[in-house]
Coordinates of C-alpha atoms and ligand atoms in Angstrom, one line a residue:
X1 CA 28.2 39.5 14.4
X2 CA 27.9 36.8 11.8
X3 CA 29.2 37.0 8.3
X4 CA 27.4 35.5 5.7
X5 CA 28.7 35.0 2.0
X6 CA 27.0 36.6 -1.0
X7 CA 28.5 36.7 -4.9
X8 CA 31.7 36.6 -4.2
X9 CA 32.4 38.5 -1.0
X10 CA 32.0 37.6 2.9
X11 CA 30.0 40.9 4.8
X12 CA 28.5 41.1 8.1
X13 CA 25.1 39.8 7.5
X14 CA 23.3 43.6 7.8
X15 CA 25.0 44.6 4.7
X16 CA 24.2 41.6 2.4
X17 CA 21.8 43.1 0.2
X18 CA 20.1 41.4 -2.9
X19 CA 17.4 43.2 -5.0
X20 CA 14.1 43.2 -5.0
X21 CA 14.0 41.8 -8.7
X22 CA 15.9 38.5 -7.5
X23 CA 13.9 35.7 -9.2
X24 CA 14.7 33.9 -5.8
X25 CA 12.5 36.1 -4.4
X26 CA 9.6 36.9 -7.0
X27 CA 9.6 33.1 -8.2
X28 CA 11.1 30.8 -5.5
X29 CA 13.7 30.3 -8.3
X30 CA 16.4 28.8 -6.6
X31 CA 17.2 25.7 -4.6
X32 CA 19.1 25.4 -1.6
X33 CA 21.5 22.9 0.6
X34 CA 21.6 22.6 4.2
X35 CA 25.2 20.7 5.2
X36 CA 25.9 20.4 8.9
X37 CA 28.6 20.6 11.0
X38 CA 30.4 19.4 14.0
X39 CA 33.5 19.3 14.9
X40 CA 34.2 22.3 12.9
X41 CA 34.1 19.8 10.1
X42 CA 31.5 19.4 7.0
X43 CA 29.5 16.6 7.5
X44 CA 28.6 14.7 3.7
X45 CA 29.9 18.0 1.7
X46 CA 30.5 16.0 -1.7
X47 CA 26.6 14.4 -1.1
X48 CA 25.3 17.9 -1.1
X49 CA 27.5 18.8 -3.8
X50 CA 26.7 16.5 -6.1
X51 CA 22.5 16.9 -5.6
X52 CA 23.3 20.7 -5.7
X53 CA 24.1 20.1 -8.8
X54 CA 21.7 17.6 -10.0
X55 CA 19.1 20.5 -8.7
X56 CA 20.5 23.0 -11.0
X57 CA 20.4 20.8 -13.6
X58 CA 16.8 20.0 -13.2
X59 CA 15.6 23.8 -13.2
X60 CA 18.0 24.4 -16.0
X61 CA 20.2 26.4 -14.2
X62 CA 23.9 26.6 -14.2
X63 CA 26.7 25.7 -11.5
X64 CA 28.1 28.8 -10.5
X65 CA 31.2 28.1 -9.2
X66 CA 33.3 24.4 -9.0
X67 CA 33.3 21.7 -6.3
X68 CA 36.8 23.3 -4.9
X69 CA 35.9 27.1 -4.8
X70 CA 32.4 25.7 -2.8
X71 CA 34.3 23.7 -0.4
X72 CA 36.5 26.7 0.5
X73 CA 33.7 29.3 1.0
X74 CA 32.2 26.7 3.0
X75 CA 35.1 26.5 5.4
X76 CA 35.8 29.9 5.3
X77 CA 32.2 30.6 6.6
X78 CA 32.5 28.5 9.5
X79 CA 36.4 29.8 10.4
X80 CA 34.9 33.0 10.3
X81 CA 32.0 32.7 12.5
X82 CA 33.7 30.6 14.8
X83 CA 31.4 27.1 14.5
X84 CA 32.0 24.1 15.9
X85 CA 28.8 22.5 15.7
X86 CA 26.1 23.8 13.7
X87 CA 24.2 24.6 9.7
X88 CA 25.5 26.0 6.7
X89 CA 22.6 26.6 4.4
X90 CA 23.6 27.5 0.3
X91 CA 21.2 28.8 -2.2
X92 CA 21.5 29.9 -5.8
X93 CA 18.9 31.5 -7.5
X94 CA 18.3 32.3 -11.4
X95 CA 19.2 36.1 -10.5
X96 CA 17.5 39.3 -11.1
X97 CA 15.6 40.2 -13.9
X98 CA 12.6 42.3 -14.7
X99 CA 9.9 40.1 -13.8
X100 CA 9.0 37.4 -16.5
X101 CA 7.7 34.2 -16.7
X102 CA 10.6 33.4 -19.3
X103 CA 13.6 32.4 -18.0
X104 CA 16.4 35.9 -18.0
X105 CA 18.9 35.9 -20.7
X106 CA 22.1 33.5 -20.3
X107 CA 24.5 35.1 -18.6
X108 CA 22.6 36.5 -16.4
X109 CA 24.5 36.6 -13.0
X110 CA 23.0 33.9 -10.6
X111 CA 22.4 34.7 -6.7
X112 CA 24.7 32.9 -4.3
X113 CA 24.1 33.0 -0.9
X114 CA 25.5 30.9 2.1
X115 CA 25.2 31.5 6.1
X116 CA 25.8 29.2 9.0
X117 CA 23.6 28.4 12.1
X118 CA 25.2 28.0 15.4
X119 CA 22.9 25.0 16.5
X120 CA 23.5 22.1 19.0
X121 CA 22.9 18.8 16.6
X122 CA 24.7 15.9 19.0
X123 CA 23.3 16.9 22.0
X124 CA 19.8 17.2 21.1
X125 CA 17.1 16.4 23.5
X126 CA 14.6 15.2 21.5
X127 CA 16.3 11.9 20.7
X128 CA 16.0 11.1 24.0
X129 CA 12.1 12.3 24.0
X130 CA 11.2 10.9 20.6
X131 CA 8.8 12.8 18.4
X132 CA 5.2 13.1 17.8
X133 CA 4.2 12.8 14.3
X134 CA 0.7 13.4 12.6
X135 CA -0.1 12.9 9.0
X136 CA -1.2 15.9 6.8
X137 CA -2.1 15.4 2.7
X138 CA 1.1 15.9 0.9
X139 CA -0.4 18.9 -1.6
X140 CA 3.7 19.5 -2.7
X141 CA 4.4 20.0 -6.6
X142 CA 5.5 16.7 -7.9
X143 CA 9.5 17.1 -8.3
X144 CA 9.6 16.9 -4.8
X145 CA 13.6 15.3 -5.3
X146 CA 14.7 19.0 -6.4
X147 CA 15.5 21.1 -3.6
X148 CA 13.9 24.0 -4.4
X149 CA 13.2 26.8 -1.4
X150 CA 9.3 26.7 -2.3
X151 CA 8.7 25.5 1.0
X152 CA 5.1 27.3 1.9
X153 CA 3.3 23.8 2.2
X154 CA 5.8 22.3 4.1
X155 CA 6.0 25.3 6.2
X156 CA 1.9 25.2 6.6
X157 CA 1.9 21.5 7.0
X158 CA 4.1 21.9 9.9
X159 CA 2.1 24.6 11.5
X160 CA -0.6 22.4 11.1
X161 CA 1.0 19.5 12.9
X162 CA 1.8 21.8 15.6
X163 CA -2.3 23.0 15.8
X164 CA -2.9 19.5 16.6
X165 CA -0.3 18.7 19.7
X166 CA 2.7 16.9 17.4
X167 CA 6.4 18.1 16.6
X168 CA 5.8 17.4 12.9
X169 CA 4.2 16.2 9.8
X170 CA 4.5 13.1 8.0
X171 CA 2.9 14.2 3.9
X172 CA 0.7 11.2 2.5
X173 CA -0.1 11.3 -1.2
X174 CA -2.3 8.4 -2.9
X175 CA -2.8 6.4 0.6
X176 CA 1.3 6.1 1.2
X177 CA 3.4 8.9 3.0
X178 CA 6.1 10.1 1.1
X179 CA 7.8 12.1 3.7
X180 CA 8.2 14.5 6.7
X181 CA 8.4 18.6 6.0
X182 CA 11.9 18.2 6.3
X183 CA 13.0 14.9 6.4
X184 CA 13.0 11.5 5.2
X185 CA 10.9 8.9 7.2
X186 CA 11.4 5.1 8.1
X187 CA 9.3 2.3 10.3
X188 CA 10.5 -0.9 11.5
X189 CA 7.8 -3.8 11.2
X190 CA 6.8 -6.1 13.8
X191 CA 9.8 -8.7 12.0
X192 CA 12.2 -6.4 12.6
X193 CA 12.9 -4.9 8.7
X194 CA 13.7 -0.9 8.0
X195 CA 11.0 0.7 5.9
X196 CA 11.4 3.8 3.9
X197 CA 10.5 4.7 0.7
X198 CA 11.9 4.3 -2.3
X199 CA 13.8 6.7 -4.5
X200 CA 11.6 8.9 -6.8
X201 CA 10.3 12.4 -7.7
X202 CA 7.8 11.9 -4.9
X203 CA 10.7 12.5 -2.0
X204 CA 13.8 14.3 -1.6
X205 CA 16.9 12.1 -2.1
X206 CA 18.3 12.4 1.3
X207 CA 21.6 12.9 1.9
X208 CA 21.1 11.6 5.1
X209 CA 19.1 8.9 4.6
X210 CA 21.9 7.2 1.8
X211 CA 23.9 7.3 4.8
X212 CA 22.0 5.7 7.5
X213 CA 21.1 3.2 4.8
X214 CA 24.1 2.6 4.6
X215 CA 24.5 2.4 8.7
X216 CA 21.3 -0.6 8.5
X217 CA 23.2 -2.6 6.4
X218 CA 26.5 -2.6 8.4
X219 CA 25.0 -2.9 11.6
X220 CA 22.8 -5.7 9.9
X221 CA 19.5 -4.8 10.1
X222 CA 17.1 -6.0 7.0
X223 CA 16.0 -2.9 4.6
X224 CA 13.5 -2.9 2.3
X225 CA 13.0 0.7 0.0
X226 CA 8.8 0.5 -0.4
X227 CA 6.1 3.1 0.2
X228 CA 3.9 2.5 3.2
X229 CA 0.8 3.9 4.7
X230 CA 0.2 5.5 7.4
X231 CA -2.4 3.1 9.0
X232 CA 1.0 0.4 9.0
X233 CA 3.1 3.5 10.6
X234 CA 0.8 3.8 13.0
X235 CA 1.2 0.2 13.8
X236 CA 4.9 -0.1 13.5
X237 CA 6.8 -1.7 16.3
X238 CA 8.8 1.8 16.2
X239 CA 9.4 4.8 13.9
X240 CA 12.2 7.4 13.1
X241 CA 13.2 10.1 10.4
X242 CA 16.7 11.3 8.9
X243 CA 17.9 14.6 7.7
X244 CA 21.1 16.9 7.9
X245 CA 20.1 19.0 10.7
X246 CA 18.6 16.2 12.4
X247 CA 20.5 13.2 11.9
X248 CA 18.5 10.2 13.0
X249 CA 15.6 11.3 15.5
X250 CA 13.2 8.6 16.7
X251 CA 9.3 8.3 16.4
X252 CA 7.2 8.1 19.6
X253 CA 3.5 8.6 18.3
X254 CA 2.4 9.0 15.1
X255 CA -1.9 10.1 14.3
X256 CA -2.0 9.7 18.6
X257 CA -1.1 5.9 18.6
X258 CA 1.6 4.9 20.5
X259 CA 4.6 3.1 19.2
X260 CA 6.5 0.4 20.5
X261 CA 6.4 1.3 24.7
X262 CA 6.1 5.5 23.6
X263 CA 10.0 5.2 24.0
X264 CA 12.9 5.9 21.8
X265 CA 13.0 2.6 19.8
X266 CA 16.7 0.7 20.0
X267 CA 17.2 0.7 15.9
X268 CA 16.6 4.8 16.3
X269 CA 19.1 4.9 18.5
X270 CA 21.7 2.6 17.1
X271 CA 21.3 4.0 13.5
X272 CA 21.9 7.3 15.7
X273 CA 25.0 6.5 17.6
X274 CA 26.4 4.5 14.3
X275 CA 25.5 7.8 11.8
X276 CA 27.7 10.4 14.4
X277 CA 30.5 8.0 14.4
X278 CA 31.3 7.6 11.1
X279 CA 30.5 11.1 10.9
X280 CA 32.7 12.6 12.9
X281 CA 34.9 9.8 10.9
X282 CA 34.6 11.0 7.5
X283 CA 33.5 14.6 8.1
X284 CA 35.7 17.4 6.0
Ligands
LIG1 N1 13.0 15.5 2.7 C1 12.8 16.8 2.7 C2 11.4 17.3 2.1 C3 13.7 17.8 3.2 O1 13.5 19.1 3.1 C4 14.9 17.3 3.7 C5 16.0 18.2 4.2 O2 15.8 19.4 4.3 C6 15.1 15.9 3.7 C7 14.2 15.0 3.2 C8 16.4 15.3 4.2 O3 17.5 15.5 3.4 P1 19.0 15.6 3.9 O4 19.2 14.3 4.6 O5 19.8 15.7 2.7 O6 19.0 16.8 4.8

């Protein structure tokens, strides 16, 4: 039985309720954070604190509870349901109100909601298999860096990427891909350099990806923060994307062409190895 938390209380997940009226659920108003686990241990927690926060800011919302009382309810949720390795998704919504455009009056209680996922993340088999990738028109809302749970198009972008064969969509907007559903994406050029885009409302400000940045530059690998399209993806010597339930997972084929020799490309796999260590390194 798996306990989830909700305002204030841990309950086995068939008794959290939250009404009808929740703005969360008549507005997708409310943002989310996935951190992961392994080791028992939070992987990155004061990252997704801090763009929790920035997130709330954005959508004018407040913080409902400090960076101390967050940490504990995080570890409380995966003493209690036993993970080693594994998700804890957070979100806080606006809270329930009769339904209106306008935002509720202050002081209107916000929704907070956490649960973990009992999920396999070092072991996964696809970074041994690589992924296949098609490109689908990124038709998001433009504050894509606020992590809100509207996440229809990604979801139908996704599907759509699985209609045509591939494990997932890269979104293009103007002639450059932004990013995947759920992830941030990177190619390596024929000279060797890291590409991923740069840092603005068209993408979500990976957590992930400021650490495997970070990764490159130790292990030495040249990075360059640019928009590309996905004609020069499909050409790239090899491919890869970041995120917190996926870590680093490489590239194999992206719009059917085949990258590199259609194998897991060696900077995948050392940004990989490199992001686990210093995660199970630093990890809370
Ligand atoms: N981009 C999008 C659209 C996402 O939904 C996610 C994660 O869910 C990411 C990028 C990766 O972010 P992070 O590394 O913080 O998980």
């Amino acid at each position: 039985m798996r306990v989830v938390y909700l305002n204030g209380s841990f309950l086995p997940e068939e008794e959290a309720l939250i009404s009808p009226f929740d703005r969360g659920f008549l507005f997708a108003d409310a943002v989310y954070e996935v951190t992961s686990v392994i080791e028992g241990r939070l992987i990155d927690f004061d990252g997704h604190w801090e763009r929790l926060q920035r997130s709330l800011g954005m959508l004018k919302m407040g913080v409902p509870m400090d960076r101390d009382t967050l940490l504990d309810m995080h570890r409380q949720l995966v003493s209690r349901n036993g993970i080693d390795e594994g998700l804890i998704y957070l979100q806080v919504t606006r809270g329930a109100a009769d339904r209106d455009f306008a935002f509720p009056p202050e002081g209107t209680p916000q929704t907070v909601f956490a649960m973990t996922q009992a999920k396999g993340l070092i072991d996964n088999p696809v970074a041994k298999k690589g992924m296949k990738i098609v490109t689908v028109d990124d038709l998001r809302w433009d504050l894509c860096d606020v992590k809100t749970v509207q996440l229809l198009y990604p979801s139908l972008a996704k599907m759509a990427a699985k209609g045509r064969g591939a494990d997932d969509a890269w979104l293009v907007r103007d002639g450059l891909v932004t990013e995947g559903t759920s992830n941030n994406t990177y190619i390596v050029t024929d000279d060797g350099e890291i590409v991923t885009r740069d840092l603005s409302h068209a993408i979500l400000h990976g957590i992930t990806r400021k650490a495997v940045l970070a990764c490159a530059e130790r292990l030495g690998y040249r990075l360059v923060e640019r928009a590309f399209t996905p004609e020069e993806a499909e050409g790239a010597r090899e491919a890869f994307i970041s995120s917190a339930g996926t870590f680093v997972l490489p590239v194999v084929s992206i719009n059917g062409h085949t990258l590199g020799n259609g194998a897991p490309g060696p900077v995948a796999e050392a940004l990989r190895a490199e992001y686990i260590r210093v995660a199970r390194e630093t990890a809370i």
